[in-house]
Amino acid sequence: MSDSFAHWMAAIRLRTESALDRRLPASATAPARLHEAMRYSTLGGGKRMRPLLCHAAGAALAADARALDAAACALELIHAYSLVHDDLPCMDDDMLRRGRPTCHVEFDQATALLVGDALQALAFQALAEAAAPSCQRRLAMIALLAQAAGARGMVGGQAIDLAAVGATLTLEELEFMHIRKTGALIRAAVLLGAHCGEADDAALVALGHYASRAGLLFQIVDDILDAEGSTITLGKTAGKDAARNKPTYVSMLGLSRARELAATLRAQAQEALCACAFDTTRLARLTDYIADRTF
Amino acid sequence: MSDSFAHWMAAIRLRTESALDRRLPASATAPARLHEAMRYSTLGGGKRMRPLLCHAAGAALAADARALDAAACALELIHAYSLVHDDLPCMDDDMLRRGRPTCHVEFDQATALLVGDALQALAFQALAEAAAPSCQRRLAMIALLAQAAGARGMVGGQAIDLAAVGATLTLEELEFMHIRKTGALIRAAVLLGAHCGEADDAALVALGHYASRAGLLFQIVDDILDAEGSTITLGKTAGKDAARNKPTYVSMLGLSRARELAATLRAQAQEALCACAFDTTRLARLTDYIADRTF
């Protein structure tokens, strides 16, 4: 990774942390415990993959930085809420997240439930109150994020995931699930960035195609890391999908063919970027980062 | 209640049901169980108090009916999600809602969690995709609804409510909680209706004042009904606040003084309507309906 790209990633993570910090309610104001738990679950950790994708797409189209900060905030708030709810005992029942106790372990289940609910509302508020882009664009962004987060997107994918425990899926069914569960929000990250840059339809189509490949790549790498990684490196419980008898790319294809599929998706994602008439260097670098990451 | 007012209420309930039915995902499409549970939790019941308030405020300002339908949908989706999450075992642990098993009893806890999450996303999507009013107004409506639903509104009130179990509150603290827990969404209902009618600042201020009184009135009547009502009439478990040692207006003031406070709030709400320069007959009727309701 070049120094300047690493520097850019660090800068985006820093400004996203700062934007989230400003957007989240202060832990000194009532209800303090809720606010503290919201901050605990959102700040100080995470790869900030979605903000990085959003900024990379937006910067290529000369987007307003305030718009990108708002979009990055909204994406990360949705992502953080989904992790808090996903870790609850009635879902994945996980104790460890980003190397720390999960929200319901550190606080309690009721607080974790409310934290997720409040973070989701705050995500849409962040977009609605953003200083840019145009009103029309912001409405399109809100509709896009809501769809990506909802029953036809992320939450729908989680519902399919629940039903898949112990079941036998085809590769197509596994892909159908992941396109929703993780793919929808990754796609939204790229497209929100593009909207911030007032992207035209051709750019949205090309970036949408890129994002769908990058989203599946992200998931398959997650499956590979879960299968071969350690809990300490990942900062979350490793091997849990296999332990819960959940179908993954690795359980269905084996490690070797899963790695081959990852290589194919990586090539397809990079190819999709070639169709873009603007500088996609950062998106290309992020694709490599997604493919080569070890945590 | 006059025949024409009863007819209007029935018509608004019917068109809200129909708008929700169109907005919710079909139970035949995947993930079918999630979609079925979303429909189960939203359709076929409820007083539709928030849609009624929204339509009453909007019709007084000659609002576009499609805008009001979208706003009514959004309000009812937020309300329905909050009930589903509120009924979960880690919250109020309730088995009965609108005379039927609660969502997690009829389905399961994980599904109920996801149903609430998906309904909230759908609420913001409904506003973002509405055909009217102007883009600027719709963004203001989304920000308003998000704030009313979030940590500084409904969810914040629920967090205070959780912390209040077994605690001794002052009357001011009880009011602080209820202004958020139920008041914020009732206020949003009136103001979303007003925005649909392109209300000016003076109208928004007057209606905001009305709505804050009407919201507290709604809550105190709820407390009175919970204390003296039966489970069959209410369609939900009666007497549960007292059983859980939750502070209510009745537990703090006694029935007689709670009724006096309700009468005062009712008068203040009606008075606030006098400051409006448009026809507030329906809002006045709804205030009477809120005050006199027996379920």
Coordinates of C-alpha atoms in Angstrom, one line a residue:
Chain A
M1 CA 0.0 0.0 0.0
S2 CA 1.5 3.4 -1.0
D3 CA 2.1 5.9 1.8
S4 CA -0.3 8.5 0.3
F5 CA -3.1 6.0 0.1
A6 CA -2.5 4.8 3.7
H7 CA -2.5 8.5 4.7
W8 CA -5.8 9.1 2.9
M9 CA -7.4 6.1 4.6
A10 CA -6.2 7.3 8.0
A11 CA -7.5 10.8 7.2
I12 CA -11.0 9.6 6.2
R13 CA -11.2 7.4 9.3
L14 CA -10.3 10.4 11.5
R15 CA -12.8 12.7 9.9
T16 CA -15.5 10.1 10.1
E17 CA -14.8 9.6 13.8
S18 CA -15.0 13.3 14.3
A19 CA -18.2 13.6 12.3
L20 CA -19.8 10.8 14.3
D21 CA -18.7 12.3 17.5
R22 CA -20.3 15.7 16.6
R23 CA -23.5 13.9 15.4
L24 CA -24.0 11.6 18.4
P25 CA -25.7 13.0 21.5
A26 CA -23.4 13.9 24.4
S27 CA -23.2 11.3 27.2
A28 CA -23.7 14.1 29.7
T29 CA -27.3 14.8 28.6
A30 CA -30.3 12.7 29.6
P31 CA -30.9 9.9 29.0
A32 CA -27.1 9.6 29.8
R33 CA -26.9 5.8 29.8
L34 CA -28.5 5.5 26.3
H35 CA -26.3 8.2 24.9
E36 CA -23.2 6.6 26.4
A37 CA -24.1 3.2 24.9
M38 CA -24.7 4.8 21.5
R39 CA -21.2 6.4 21.6
Y40 CA -19.7 3.1 22.9
S41 CA -21.2 1.2 20.0
T42 CA -20.2 3.7 17.3
L43 CA -17.0 5.4 18.2
G44 CA -13.4 4.3 18.5
G45 CA -13.3 1.2 16.3
G46 CA -14.2 -0.5 13.1
K47 CA -12.5 -0.5 9.7
R48 CA -14.9 2.3 8.5
M49 CA -15.1 0.4 5.2
R50 CA -18.4 2.1 4.1
P51 CA -17.2 5.7 4.8
L52 CA -14.0 4.9 2.9
L53 CA -16.0 3.6 -0.1
C54 CA -18.3 6.6 0.1
H55 CA -15.5 9.1 0.2
A56 CA -13.5 7.4 -2.6
A57 CA -16.5 7.4 -4.9
G58 CA -17.4 11.0 -4.0
A59 CA -13.9 12.5 -4.2
A60 CA -13.6 11.1 -7.8
L61 CA -16.6 13.2 -8.7
A62 CA -15.4 16.3 -6.8
A63 CA -18.2 16.0 -4.2
D64 CA -18.7 18.5 -1.4
A65 CA -16.8 17.3 1.7
R66 CA -19.6 18.2 4.1
A67 CA -22.0 16.1 2.0
L68 CA -19.6 13.1 2.1
D69 CA -19.2 13.5 5.9
A70 CA -22.9 13.4 6.4
A71 CA -23.3 10.3 4.1
A72 CA -20.3 8.6 5.8
C73 CA -22.0 9.2 9.2
A74 CA -25.3 7.9 8.0
L75 CA -23.7 4.7 6.6
E76 CA -21.7 4.1 9.7
L77 CA -24.7 4.7 12.0
I78 CA -26.7 2.1 10.1
H79 CA -23.7 -0.3 10.2
A80 CA -23.2 0.2 13.9
Y81 CA -26.9 -0.3 14.7
S82 CA -27.0 -3.5 12.7
L83 CA -24.0 -4.9 14.6
V84 CA -25.5 -4.0 18.0
H85 CA -28.8 -5.8 17.1
D86 CA -27.0 -8.7 15.4
D87 CA -25.0 -9.4 18.6
L88 CA -28.1 -9.7 20.8
P89 CA -28.9 -13.1 22.4
C90 CA -31.9 -13.6 20.2
M91 CA -29.7 -13.2 17.1
D92 CA -26.0 -14.2 17.0
D93 CA -25.6 -14.0 20.8
D94 CA -22.1 -12.6 20.6
M95 CA -20.0 -11.3 23.5
L96 CA -17.1 -9.7 21.6
R97 CA -17.1 -6.9 18.9
R98 CA -14.1 -4.8 17.8
G99 CA -12.1 -6.4 20.6
R100 CA -14.5 -5.2 23.3
P101 CA -17.6 -6.5 25.1
T102 CA -20.7 -6.2 22.8
C103 CA -23.2 -3.5 23.7
H104 CA -25.7 -5.7 25.5
V105 CA -22.8 -7.3 27.6
E106 CA -21.3 -3.9 28.5
F107 CA -24.8 -2.3 29.2
D108 CA -27.9 -4.5 29.0
Q109 CA -30.2 -6.0 26.4
A110 CA -32.9 -3.4 26.6
T111 CA -30.3 -0.6 26.2
A112 CA -28.7 -2.4 23.2
L113 CA -32.1 -2.7 21.6
L114 CA -32.8 1.0 22.1
V115 CA -29.3 2.0 21.0
G116 CA -29.8 0.3 17.6
D117 CA -33.2 1.9 17.2
A118 CA -31.8 5.4 18.0
L119 CA -28.8 5.0 15.8
Q120 CA -31.0 4.1 12.8
A121 CA -33.1 7.2 13.3
L122 CA -30.0 9.3 13.6
A123 CA -28.7 8.0 10.3
F124 CA -31.6 9.4 8.4
Q125 CA -31.5 12.6 10.4
A126 CA -27.9 13.1 9.3
L127 CA -28.8 12.9 5.6
A128 CA -31.9 15.0 6.0
E129 CA -29.9 17.8 7.7
A130 CA -26.8 17.7 5.5
A131 CA -25.7 21.0 3.9
A132 CA -25.3 19.4 0.5
P133 CA -25.9 18.1 -2.2
S134 CA -29.3 19.4 -3.6
C135 CA -32.6 18.6 -1.9
Q136 CA -33.6 16.3 -4.7
R137 CA -30.4 14.4 -4.4
R138 CA -30.6 14.1 -0.6
L139 CA -34.1 12.6 -0.9
A140 CA -32.8 10.1 -3.4
M141 CA -30.0 9.3 -1.0
I142 CA -32.4 8.8 1.9
A143 CA -34.6 6.5 -0.2
L144 CA -31.5 4.6 -1.4
L145 CA -30.2 4.1 2.2
A146 CA -33.6 3.2 3.6
Q147 CA -34.0 0.6 0.9
A148 CA -30.5 -0.8 1.4
A149 CA -31.1 -1.0 5.2
G150 CA -34.6 -2.4 5.1
A151 CA -36.6 -5.6 4.3
R152 CA -35.4 -5.7 0.7
G153 CA -31.8 -5.0 1.8
M154 CA -29.7 -5.6 5.0
V155 CA -32.6 -6.6 7.3
G156 CA -34.0 -8.9 4.6
G157 CA -30.6 -10.6 4.3
Q158 CA -30.4 -11.1 8.1
A159 CA -33.8 -12.7 8.0
I160 CA -32.7 -15.1 5.3
D161 CA -29.5 -15.7 7.3
L162 CA -31.6 -16.7 10.3
A163 CA -33.6 -19.1 8.3
A164 CA -30.4 -20.6 6.8
V165 CA -29.0 -21.9 10.1
G166 CA -28.7 -25.7 9.6
A167 CA -30.2 -25.5 6.2
T168 CA -28.7 -26.5 2.8
L169 CA -28.5 -23.6 0.4
T170 CA -27.5 -23.5 -3.2
L171 CA -24.6 -21.1 -4.1
E172 CA -27.3 -18.9 -5.8
E173 CA -29.2 -18.8 -2.5
L174 CA -26.1 -17.9 -0.5
E175 CA -25.4 -15.1 -3.0
F176 CA -29.0 -13.9 -2.8
M177 CA -28.6 -13.7 1.0
H178 CA -25.2 -11.9 0.9
I179 CA -26.2 -9.4 -1.8
R180 CA -28.8 -8.2 0.8
K181 CA -27.0 -8.8 4.2
T182 CA -23.7 -7.0 3.5
G183 CA -23.9 -6.2 -0.2
A184 CA -26.8 -3.7 -0.1
L185 CA -25.0 -1.3 2.4
I186 CA -21.7 -1.6 0.6
R187 CA -23.5 -0.7 -2.7
A188 CA -25.3 2.2 -0.9
A189 CA -21.9 3.5 0.4
V190 CA -20.5 3.8 -3.2
L191 CA -23.7 5.2 -4.6
L192 CA -24.2 7.8 -1.8
G193 CA -20.7 9.0 -2.5
A194 CA -21.6 9.2 -6.1
H195 CA -24.8 11.1 -5.4
C196 CA -22.8 13.6 -3.3
G197 CA -20.8 14.3 -6.5
E198 CA -24.0 14.7 -8.5
A199 CA -23.2 11.6 -10.6
D200 CA -25.1 11.1 -13.8
D201 CA -27.0 7.9 -14.6
A202 CA -24.1 6.3 -16.5
A203 CA -21.8 6.8 -13.5
L204 CA -24.4 5.4 -11.1
V205 CA -24.8 2.3 -13.2
A206 CA -21.1 1.7 -13.6
L207 CA -20.5 2.3 -9.9
G208 CA -23.5 0.1 -8.9
H209 CA -22.0 -2.7 -10.9
Y210 CA -18.6 -2.2 -9.3
A211 CA -20.2 -2.1 -5.8
S212 CA -22.1 -5.3 -6.3
R213 CA -18.9 -7.2 -7.0
A214 CA -17.0 -5.4 -4.2
G215 CA -19.8 -6.3 -1.8
L216 CA -19.7 -10.0 -2.5
L217 CA -15.9 -9.9 -2.5
F218 CA -16.0 -8.3 1.0
Q219 CA -18.3 -11.1 2.2
I220 CA -16.3 -14.0 0.8
V221 CA -13.1 -12.6 2.4
D222 CA -15.1 -12.3 5.6
D223 CA -16.0 -16.0 5.3
I224 CA -12.3 -16.9 4.6
L225 CA -11.1 -14.9 7.5
D226 CA -13.7 -16.3 9.8
A227 CA -12.6 -19.8 8.8
E228 CA -8.9 -19.4 9.2
G229 CA -8.5 -16.3 11.4
S230 CA -8.1 -16.0 15.2
T231 CA -10.4 -14.2 17.6
I232 CA -7.6 -11.9 18.6
T233 CA -6.8 -10.8 15.1
L234 CA -10.4 -10.3 14.1
G235 CA -11.5 -8.6 17.3
K236 CA -14.7 -10.7 17.1
T237 CA -15.4 -14.4 17.7
A238 CA -13.7 -16.4 15.0
G239 CA -15.2 -19.6 13.6
K240 CA -18.6 -18.8 14.8
D241 CA -20.4 -19.4 11.5
A242 CA -19.1 -23.0 11.3
A243 CA -19.9 -23.5 14.9
R244 CA -23.5 -22.4 14.4
N245 CA -23.8 -24.5 11.3
K246 CA -24.3 -21.5 9.1
P247 CA -23.7 -21.9 5.4
T248 CA -20.7 -19.8 4.2
Y249 CA -18.7 -19.6 1.0
V250 CA -16.0 -21.7 2.7
S251 CA -18.4 -24.3 4.0
M252 CA -19.9 -24.7 0.6
L253 CA -16.9 -24.4 -1.7
G254 CA -13.9 -25.2 0.6
L255 CA -11.1 -22.7 1.2
S256 CA -9.3 -23.2 -2.1
R257 CA -12.4 -22.6 -4.3
A258 CA -13.5 -19.8 -2.1
R259 CA -10.2 -18.1 -2.7
E260 CA -10.6 -18.6 -6.4
L261 CA -14.0 -17.0 -6.4
A262 CA -12.6 -14.1 -4.4
A263 CA -10.0 -13.6 -7.1
T264 CA -12.6 -13.6 -9.8
L265 CA -14.8 -11.1 -8.0
R266 CA -11.8 -8.9 -7.4
A267 CA -11.0 -8.9 -11.2
Q268 CA -14.7 -8.2 -12.0
A269 CA -14.8 -5.3 -9.6
Q270 CA -11.6 -3.8 -11.1
E271 CA -13.0 -4.3 -14.6
A272 CA -16.2 -2.5 -13.7
L273 CA -14.1 0.6 -12.7
C274 CA -12.6 0.7 -16.2
A275 CA -16.1 1.7 -17.5
C276 CA -16.0 4.9 -15.4
A277 CA -15.0 8.2 -17.1
F278 CA -13.4 9.6 -13.9
D279 CA -10.4 8.8 -11.7
T280 CA -11.2 5.5 -9.8
T281 CA -7.7 5.0 -8.4
R282 CA -8.9 5.1 -4.8
L283 CA -11.8 2.7 -5.4
A284 CA -9.3 0.3 -7.1
R285 CA -7.0 0.6 -4.1
L286 CA -9.9 -0.1 -1.7
T287 CA -10.8 -3.2 -3.7
D288 CA -7.2 -4.5 -3.2
Y289 CA -7.5 -3.6 0.5
I290 CA -10.8 -5.5 0.8
A291 CA -9.3 -8.5 -1.0
D292 CA -6.0 -8.6 0.9
R293 CA -7.1 -7.6 4.4
T294 CA -6.3 -9.9 7.3
F295 CA -8.9 -8.7 9.8
Chain B
M1 CA -69.6 12.4 18.1
S2 CA -71.3 13.8 15.0
D3 CA -72.0 11.3 12.2
S4 CA -69.8 13.2 9.7
F5 CA -66.8 13.3 12.0
A6 CA -67.2 9.5 12.7
H7 CA -67.4 9.0 9.0
W8 CA -64.2 11.1 8.4
M9 CA -62.3 9.1 11.0
A10 CA -63.4 5.8 9.4
A11 CA -62.4 7.1 6.0
I12 CA -58.9 8.1 7.3
R13 CA -58.4 4.8 8.9
L14 CA -59.4 3.0 5.8
R15 CA -57.1 5.0 3.5
T16 CA -54.2 4.6 6.0
E17 CA -54.7 0.9 6.0
S18 CA -54.7 0.9 2.3
A19 CA -51.6 3.1 2.0
L20 CA -49.8 0.8 4.5
D21 CA -50.8 -2.3 2.6
R22 CA -49.4 -0.8 -0.6
R23 CA -46.2 0.3 1.1
L24 CA -45.4 -3.0 3.0
P25 CA -43.6 -5.8 1.1
A26 CA -45.8 -8.6 -0.1
S27 CA -45.8 -11.7 2.1
A28 CA -45.4 -13.8 -1.0
T29 CA -41.9 -12.4 -1.8
A30 CA -38.7 -13.6 0.0
P31 CA -38.0 -13.3 2.9
A32 CA -41.6 -14.3 3.3
R33 CA -41.6 -14.8 7.1
L34 CA -40.2 -11.3 7.7
H35 CA -42.6 -9.7 5.3
E36 CA -45.6 -11.6 6.8
A37 CA -44.5 -10.5 10.3
M38 CA -44.2 -6.9 9.2
R39 CA -47.7 -7.0 7.8
Y40 CA -49.0 -8.8 10.9
S41 CA -47.6 -6.0 13.2
T42 CA -48.8 -3.1 11.1
L43 CA -52.1 -3.9 9.4
G44 CA -55.6 -4.6 10.7
G45 CA -55.6 -2.8 14.0
G46 CA -54.8 0.2 16.1
K47 CA -56.6 3.5 16.6
R48 CA -54.5 5.2 14.0
M49 CA -54.3 8.2 16.2
R50 CA -51.2 9.6 14.6
P51 CA -52.6 9.4 11.0
L52 CA -55.8 11.0 12.2
L53 CA -53.9 13.9 13.8
C54 CA -51.7 14.2 10.7
H55 CA -54.7 14.3 8.3
A56 CA -56.7 16.7 10.5
A57 CA -53.8 19.2 10.6
G58 CA -53.1 18.8 6.9
A59 CA -56.6 19.0 5.7
A60 CA -57.1 22.3 7.5
L61 CA -54.2 23.7 5.4
A62 CA -55.5 22.1 2.1
A63 CA -52.6 19.7 2.0
D64 CA -52.0 17.3 -0.9
A65 CA -53.8 14.0 0.0
R66 CA -50.9 11.9 -1.4
A67 CA -48.4 13.8 0.9
L68 CA -50.7 13.1 3.9
D69 CA -51.0 9.4 3.0
A70 CA -47.2 9.2 2.9
A71 CA -46.8 11.0 6.2
A72 CA -49.5 8.9 7.9
C73 CA -47.8 5.8 6.7
A74 CA -44.4 6.9 8.0
L75 CA -45.9 7.8 11.4
E76 CA -47.8 4.5 11.7
L77 CA -44.7 2.5 10.6
I78 CA -42.6 4.2 13.4
H79 CA -45.4 3.6 15.9
A80 CA -45.8 0.0 14.9
Y81 CA -42.1 -0.7 15.1
S82 CA -41.9 0.8 18.6
L83 CA -44.7 -1.4 19.8
V84 CA -43.0 -4.5 18.4
H85 CA -39.7 -3.7 20.1
D86 CA -41.4 -2.5 23.3
D87 CA -43.3 -5.8 23.7
L88 CA -40.0 -7.9 23.5
P89 CA -39.0 -9.9 26.6
C90 CA -36.0 -7.6 27.3
M91 CA -38.4 -4.6 27.4
D92 CA -42.0 -4.8 28.6
D93 CA -42.3 -8.6 27.9
D94 CA -45.9 -8.4 26.7
M95 CA -47.9 -11.2 25.1
L96 CA -51.0 -9.3 23.9
R97 CA -51.3 -6.3 21.6
R98 CA -54.4 -5.1 19.7
G99 CA -56.2 -8.2 21.0
R100 CA -53.7 -10.6 19.3
P101 CA -50.5 -12.3 20.3
T102 CA -47.5 -9.9 20.1
C103 CA -45.1 -10.2 17.2
H104 CA -42.4 -12.2 19.0
V105 CA -45.1 -14.6 20.4
E106 CA -46.7 -15.2 17.0
F107 CA -43.3 -15.4 15.3
D108 CA -40.1 -15.3 17.3
Q109 CA -37.8 -12.8 19.0
A110 CA -35.3 -12.5 16.2
T111 CA -38.0 -11.9 13.7
A112 CA -39.7 -9.3 15.9
L113 CA -36.3 -7.5 16.3
L114 CA -35.9 -7.5 12.5
V115 CA -39.5 -6.5 11.9
G116 CA -39.0 -3.3 14.0
D117 CA -35.8 -2.5 12.2
A118 CA -37.3 -2.9 8.8
L119 CA -40.4 -0.9 9.6
Q120 CA -38.3 2.0 10.8
A121 CA -36.3 2.1 7.5
L122 CA -39.6 1.8 5.6
A123 CA -41.0 4.9 7.4
F124 CA -38.2 7.1 6.1
Q125 CA -38.4 5.6 2.7
A126 CA -42.1 6.5 2.5
L127 CA -41.4 10.1 3.2
A128 CA -38.4 10.3 0.9
E129 CA -40.4 8.8 -2.0
A130 CA -43.6 10.8 -1.4
A131 CA -45.0 12.7 -4.4
A132 CA -45.4 15.9 -2.3
P133 CA -44.9 18.4 -0.7
S134 CA -41.7 20.2 -2.0
C135 CA -38.3 18.5 -1.7
Q136 CA -37.3 21.1 1.0
R137 CA -40.4 20.3 3.0
R138 CA -39.9 16.6 2.8
L139 CA -36.4 16.9 4.1
A140 CA -37.7 19.0 7.0
M141 CA -40.3 16.3 7.6
I142 CA -37.7 13.5 7.6
A143 CA -35.5 15.4 10.0
L144 CA -38.5 16.1 12.2
L145 CA -39.6 12.5 12.3
A146 CA -36.1 11.2 12.9
Q147 CA -35.6 13.5 15.8
A148 CA -39.1 12.6 17.2
A149 CA -38.3 8.9 16.9
G150 CA -34.7 9.0 18.1
A151 CA -32.6 9.4 21.3
R152 CA -34.0 12.9 21.9
G153 CA -37.6 11.7 21.3
M154 CA -39.4 8.4 21.5
V155 CA -36.4 6.1 22.1
G156 CA -35.0 8.5 24.7
G157 CA -38.3 8.4 26.5
Q158 CA -38.3 4.6 26.5
A159 CA -34.8 4.7 27.9
I160 CA -35.9 7.0 30.8
D161 CA -39.0 4.7 31.2
L162 CA -36.7 1.7 31.7
A163 CA -34.6 3.5 34.3
A164 CA -37.8 4.6 36.1
V165 CA -39.0 1.1 37.0
G166 CA -39.1 1.0 40.8
A167 CA -37.7 4.6 41.0
T168 CA -39.3 7.6 42.5
L169 CA -39.9 10.4 40.0
T170 CA -41.1 13.9 40.4
L171 CA -44.1 15.0 38.4
E172 CA -41.7 17.1 36.2
E173 CA -39.5 14.0 35.6
L174 CA -42.6 12.0 34.6
E175 CA -43.6 14.8 32.2
F176 CA -40.0 14.9 30.8
M177 CA -40.3 11.2 30.1
H178 CA -43.7 11.3 28.5
I179 CA -43.0 14.4 26.3
R180 CA -40.4 12.1 24.7
K181 CA -42.0 8.6 24.9
T182 CA -45.4 9.4 23.4
G183 CA -45.5 13.1 23.1
A184 CA -42.7 13.5 20.5
L185 CA -44.4 11.3 17.9
I186 CA -47.9 12.8 18.5
R187 CA -46.3 16.3 18.0
A188 CA -44.6 15.0 14.8
A189 CA -48.0 13.7 13.6
V190 CA -49.5 17.2 13.8
L191 CA -46.4 19.0 12.4
L192 CA -46.0 16.5 9.5
G193 CA -49.6 17.2 8.5
A194 CA -48.9 20.9 8.8
H195 CA -45.8 20.6 6.6
C196 CA -47.8 18.7 4.0
G197 CA -50.0 21.9 3.9
E198 CA -46.9 24.1 3.5
A199 CA -47.7 25.7 6.9
D200 CA -45.8 28.9 7.8
D201 CA -43.8 29.4 11.0
A202 CA -46.7 30.9 12.9
A203 CA -48.9 27.9 12.1
L204 CA -46.1 25.5 13.1
V205 CA -45.6 27.2 16.4
A206 CA -49.3 27.3 17.3
L207 CA -49.8 23.6 16.2
G208 CA -46.7 22.6 18.0
H209 CA -48.1 24.1 21.2
Y210 CA -51.4 22.3 20.6
A211 CA -49.7 19.0 20.0
S212 CA -47.5 19.1 23.1
R213 CA -50.7 19.5 25.2
A214 CA -52.6 16.8 23.2
G215 CA -49.6 14.4 23.6
L216 CA -49.6 14.7 27.4
L217 CA -53.4 14.4 27.4
F218 CA -53.1 11.2 25.4
Q219 CA -50.6 9.8 27.9
I220 CA -52.5 10.6 31.0
V221 CA -55.7 9.1 29.6
D222 CA -53.6 6.0 28.8
D223 CA -52.5 5.9 32.4
I224 CA -56.1 6.3 33.6
L225 CA -57.4 3.6 31.2
D226 CA -54.5 1.2 32.2
A227 CA -55.5 1.7 35.9
E228 CA -59.2 1.2 35.5
G229 CA -59.7 -0.6 32.2
S230 CA -59.9 -4.3 31.5
T231 CA -57.6 -6.3 29.3
I232 CA -60.5 -7.2 27.0
T233 CA -61.5 -3.6 26.4
L234 CA -58.0 -2.4 25.9
G235 CA -56.8 -5.3 23.7
K236 CA -53.6 -5.2 25.6
T237 CA -52.6 -6.2 29.1
A238 CA -54.3 -3.9 31.6
G239 CA -52.8 -2.8 34.9
K240 CA -49.3 -3.7 33.8
D241 CA -47.7 -0.4 34.7
A242 CA -48.7 -0.8 38.3
A243 CA -47.7 -4.5 38.3
R244 CA -44.2 -3.5 37.1
N245 CA -44.0 -0.7 39.6
K246 CA -43.7 1.9 36.9
P247 CA -44.5 5.5 37.9
T248 CA -47.6 6.8 36.1
Y249 CA -49.8 9.8 36.5
V250 CA -52.3 7.7 38.4
S251 CA -49.7 6.2 40.7
M252 CA -48.3 9.7 41.4
L253 CA -51.5 11.7 41.6
G254 CA -54.3 9.2 42.3
L255 CA -57.2 8.8 39.9
S256 CA -59.1 11.9 40.8
R257 CA -56.2 14.4 40.5
A258 CA -55.1 12.6 37.3
R259 CA -58.6 13.2 35.9
E260 CA -58.3 16.9 36.9
L261 CA -55.0 17.2 35.1
A262 CA -56.5 15.6 32.0
A263 CA -59.3 18.2 32.0
T264 CA -56.7 21.0 32.3
L265 CA -54.6 19.7 29.4
R266 CA -57.7 19.2 27.3
A267 CA -58.7 22.9 27.9
Q268 CA -55.1 24.0 27.1
A269 CA -55.0 22.0 23.9
Q270 CA -58.4 23.5 22.8
E271 CA -57.1 27.0 23.7
A272 CA -54.0 26.5 21.6
L273 CA -56.2 25.8 18.6
C274 CA -57.8 29.2 19.0
A275 CA -54.5 30.8 18.0
C276 CA -54.7 29.1 14.6
A277 CA -56.0 31.2 11.6
F278 CA -57.4 28.2 9.8
D279 CA -60.3 25.7 10.5
T280 CA -59.3 23.5 13.4
T281 CA -62.6 21.8 13.9
R282 CA -61.3 18.3 13.3
L283 CA -58.3 18.8 15.6
A284 CA -60.7 20.0 18.3
R285 CA -62.9 16.9 17.7
L286 CA -59.8 14.6 17.9
T287 CA -58.9 16.3 21.2
D288 CA -62.3 15.4 22.6
Y289 CA -61.9 11.9 21.2
I290 CA -58.5 11.5 22.9
A291 CA -59.9 12.8 26.2
D292 CA -63.1 10.7 26.2
R293 CA -61.8 7.4 24.7
T294 CA -62.4 4.2 26.6
F295 CA -59.8 2.0 24.8

